[in-house]
């Protein structure tokens, strides 16, 4: 009887260590998987038989993840991306105005006012009058081109905003689906849907890039 009990304990230990090795292998296999959290098998003793121990088992498989770090990253992500977006937009606008340069609007306006100064100094000079007309034409073309470029840029931004809204709706829908799956897996309280929680956290991180959010952990 004692030999049989020892054999059962040994078999249970082998199975338990095999599960722990499986967790290690899972960690190694997913070392480059975006959003993956390292997992750890928590071992505990099995129920004793009187005073005699009966071996070991895997109690749970925990995710090693710092919720405090997650909180602050998701809190600051919207601010970071807001300023990054503003910087990107202003850089593009700066490119459109092309300042300072010989073809920039300030240089062309200076040429326009200089032509008027030349005309004021020589009001009877036909060439001076022609130069005023030419500089006015050039300035109008520059304004028209800049206006058209800004309108196109505005349309592109509107399209990007709509795309971001679609992304937000898609992420929220995917998170809701994962919530249902996680609830089903963990309903009995014995198992933890670690990989599903990783997927959800990754989606939440992406969502925090787009909007301010607050979470209720389940």
Coordinates of C-alpha atoms in Angstrom, one line a residue:
X1 CA 0.0 0.0 0.0
X2 CA 2.8 2.4 0.9
X3 CA 4.5 1.6 -2.4
X4 CA 1.4 2.3 -4.3
X5 CA 0.9 5.6 -2.5
X6 CA 4.5 6.6 -3.2
X7 CA 4.0 5.6 -6.9
X8 CA 0.9 7.8 -7.1
X9 CA 2.8 10.8 -5.6
X10 CA 5.6 10.3 -8.1
X11 CA 3.2 10.1 -11.0
X12 CA 1.4 13.2 -9.8
X13 CA 4.7 15.0 -9.4
X14 CA 5.8 14.1 -12.9
X15 CA 2.5 15.4 -14.3
X16 CA 2.7 18.6 -12.3
X17 CA 6.3 19.3 -13.4
X18 CA 5.2 18.5 -17.0
X19 CA 2.5 21.2 -16.7
X20 CA 5.1 23.6 -15.3
X21 CA 7.5 22.9 -18.2
X22 CA 4.6 23.4 -20.6
X23 CA 4.1 26.9 -19.1
X24 CA 7.9 27.6 -19.5
X25 CA 7.7 26.4 -23.1
X26 CA 4.7 28.6 -23.7
X27 CA 6.6 31.6 -22.4
X28 CA 9.6 30.9 -24.7
X29 CA 7.4 30.3 -27.7
X30 CA 5.7 33.7 -27.2
X31 CA 8.7 35.7 -26.3
X32 CA 8.2 38.0 -29.4
X33 CA 4.4 37.9 -29.3
X34 CA 3.0 41.4 -29.0
X35 CA 1.1 41.9 -25.7
X36 CA 2.1 38.5 -24.2
X37 CA 2.6 38.4 -20.5
X38 CA 5.0 35.9 -19.0
X39 CA 3.1 33.2 -17.1
X40 CA 4.1 31.3 -13.9
X41 CA 2.8 28.0 -12.6
X42 CA 1.8 28.2 -8.9
X43 CA 2.4 24.9 -7.2
X44 CA 0.7 23.7 -4.1
X45 CA 0.4 20.6 -2.0
X46 CA -2.6 18.3 -2.7
X47 CA -5.0 17.4 0.0
X48 CA -3.3 15.2 2.6
X49 CA -4.6 11.8 3.6
X50 CA -4.6 12.1 7.4
X51 CA -1.0 13.1 8.3
X52 CA 0.4 11.8 5.1
X53 CA 1.0 14.2 2.2
X54 CA -0.2 13.2 -1.2
X55 CA 2.0 15.2 -3.4
X56 CA 1.9 18.4 -5.5
X57 CA -0.3 20.0 -8.1
X58 CA -0.6 23.2 -10.2
X59 CA -2.9 25.4 -8.3
X60 CA -3.1 28.2 -10.9
X61 CA -1.2 29.7 -13.7
X62 CA -0.7 33.4 -13.1
X63 CA 0.2 36.2 -15.5
X64 CA 3.2 38.3 -14.4
X65 CA 2.0 41.7 -15.2
X66 CA 2.2 45.0 -13.4
X67 CA -1.3 46.6 -13.3
X68 CA 0.1 49.9 -11.9
X69 CA 2.4 50.3 -14.9
X70 CA -0.5 49.4 -17.2
X71 CA -2.6 52.1 -15.5
X72 CA -0.1 54.9 -16.0
X73 CA 0.8 53.9 -19.6
X74 CA -2.9 54.0 -20.5
X75 CA -3.4 57.2 -18.7
X76 CA -0.6 59.0 -20.5
X77 CA -1.0 57.4 -23.9
X78 CA -3.8 59.8 -25.0
X79 CA -1.7 62.8 -24.1
X80 CA 1.4 61.5 -25.8
X81 CA -0.5 60.7 -29.0
X82 CA -2.4 64.0 -29.0
X83 CA 0.8 66.0 -28.9
X84 CA 2.4 63.6 -31.5
X85 CA -0.6 64.2 -33.8
X86 CA -0.4 68.0 -33.3
X87 CA 3.3 67.9 -34.1
X88 CA 2.7 65.9 -37.2
X89 CA 0.0 68.2 -38.4
X90 CA 2.0 71.4 -37.8
X91 CA 5.0 69.9 -39.5
X92 CA 2.8 69.3 -42.6
X93 CA 1.4 72.8 -42.5
X94 CA 4.9 74.2 -42.2
X95 CA 5.8 72.3 -45.3
X96 CA 2.8 73.7 -47.2
X97 CA 3.8 77.3 -46.3
X98 CA 7.4 76.5 -47.2
X99 CA 9.0 79.2 -45.0
X100 CA 11.5 80.5 -45.1
X101 CA 12.3 80.1 -48.8
X102 CA 12.5 82.1 -52.1
X103 CA 9.1 80.7 -53.1
X104 CA 7.6 81.3 -49.6
X105 CA 4.6 83.6 -49.1
X106 CA 6.6 86.1 -47.1
X107 CA 9.2 86.6 -49.8
X108 CA 6.5 86.9 -52.5
X109 CA 4.6 89.5 -50.4
X110 CA 7.8 91.4 -50.0
X111 CA 8.2 91.5 -53.7
X112 CA 4.6 92.7 -54.1
X113 CA 5.1 95.6 -51.6
X114 CA 8.5 96.4 -53.2
X115 CA 6.8 96.7 -56.6
X116 CA 4.3 99.2 -55.1
X117 CA 7.3 101.2 -53.6
X118 CA 8.9 101.3 -57.1
X119 CA 5.6 102.5 -58.6
X120 CA 5.3 105.2 -55.9
X121 CA 8.7 106.4 -56.8
X122 CA 8.0 106.3 -60.5
X123 CA 4.2 106.6 -61.0
X124 CA 4.6 107.3 -64.7
X125 CA 6.7 104.3 -65.4
X126 CA 4.8 101.7 -67.4
X127 CA 7.2 98.9 -66.5
X128 CA 6.6 99.7 -62.8
X129 CA 2.9 99.4 -63.3
X130 CA 3.2 96.2 -65.2
X131 CA 5.4 94.8 -62.4
X132 CA 2.7 95.6 -59.8
X133 CA 0.2 93.7 -61.9
X134 CA 2.6 90.8 -62.3
X135 CA 3.5 90.6 -58.6
X136 CA -0.3 90.8 -57.7
X137 CA -1.0 87.9 -60.1
X138 CA 1.8 85.8 -58.6
X139 CA 0.6 86.6 -55.0
X140 CA -3.0 85.6 -55.9
X141 CA -1.8 82.3 -57.5
X142 CA 0.2 81.6 -54.3
X143 CA -2.8 82.3 -52.1
X144 CA -5.0 80.1 -54.3
X145 CA -2.6 77.3 -54.3
X146 CA -2.1 77.5 -50.6
X147 CA -5.9 77.6 -50.0
X148 CA -6.3 74.5 -52.2
X149 CA -3.5 72.6 -50.4
X150 CA -5.0 73.5 -47.0
X151 CA -8.5 72.3 -48.1
X152 CA -7.0 69.0 -49.3
X153 CA -5.1 68.7 -46.1
X154 CA -8.3 69.3 -44.1
X155 CA -10.1 66.6 -46.1
X156 CA -7.3 64.1 -45.3
X157 CA -7.5 64.9 -41.6
X158 CA -11.3 64.4 -41.7
X159 CA -10.7 61.0 -43.3
X160 CA -8.1 60.1 -40.7
X161 CA -10.5 61.1 -37.9
X162 CA -13.3 59.0 -39.4
X163 CA -10.8 56.1 -39.7
X164 CA -9.9 56.6 -36.0
X165 CA -13.5 56.5 -35.0
X166 CA -13.9 53.2 -37.0
X167 CA -10.9 51.8 -35.2
X168 CA -12.3 52.8 -31.8
X169 CA -15.6 51.1 -32.5
X170 CA -13.8 48.0 -33.8
X171 CA -11.6 47.8 -30.7
X172 CA -14.5 48.2 -28.4
X173 CA -16.4 45.4 -30.2
X174 CA -13.4 43.1 -30.0
X175 CA -12.9 43.8 -26.3
X176 CA -16.6 43.1 -25.6
X177 CA -16.3 39.7 -27.4
X178 CA -13.2 38.9 -25.3
X179 CA -15.0 39.8 -22.1
X180 CA -17.6 37.2 -22.9
X181 CA -15.0 34.5 -23.7
X182 CA -13.0 35.3 -20.5
X183 CA -16.1 35.0 -18.4
X184 CA -16.9 31.6 -19.9
X185 CA -13.4 30.3 -19.2
X186 CA -13.2 31.6 -15.7
X187 CA -16.8 31.0 -14.7
X188 CA -16.0 28.1 -12.4
X189 CA -13.2 30.0 -10.7
X190 CA -10.6 27.2 -11.4
X191 CA -9.1 28.4 -14.6
X192 CA -7.7 31.7 -15.8
X193 CA -7.9 32.9 -19.3
X194 CA -4.4 34.3 -19.4
X195 CA -3.9 34.4 -23.2
X196 CA -7.4 35.9 -23.7
X197 CA -6.6 38.5 -21.0
X198 CA -3.4 39.3 -22.9
X199 CA -5.3 39.9 -26.1
X200 CA -7.7 42.1 -24.3
X201 CA -4.9 44.1 -22.6
X202 CA -3.3 44.6 -26.0
X203 CA -6.5 45.9 -27.5
X204 CA -7.0 48.2 -24.5
X205 CA -3.5 49.5 -25.0
X206 CA -4.3 50.3 -28.6
X207 CA -7.6 51.9 -27.5
X208 CA -5.8 54.1 -25.0
X209 CA -3.8 55.5 -28.0
X210 CA -7.0 56.9 -29.4
X211 CA -9.2 57.9 -26.5
X212 CA -9.2 58.6 -22.8
X213 CA -10.6 55.6 -20.9
X214 CA -11.2 54.3 -17.5
X215 CA -11.3 50.6 -16.7
X216 CA -13.2 48.4 -14.3
X217 CA -11.2 45.2 -13.8
X218 CA -13.0 41.9 -13.9

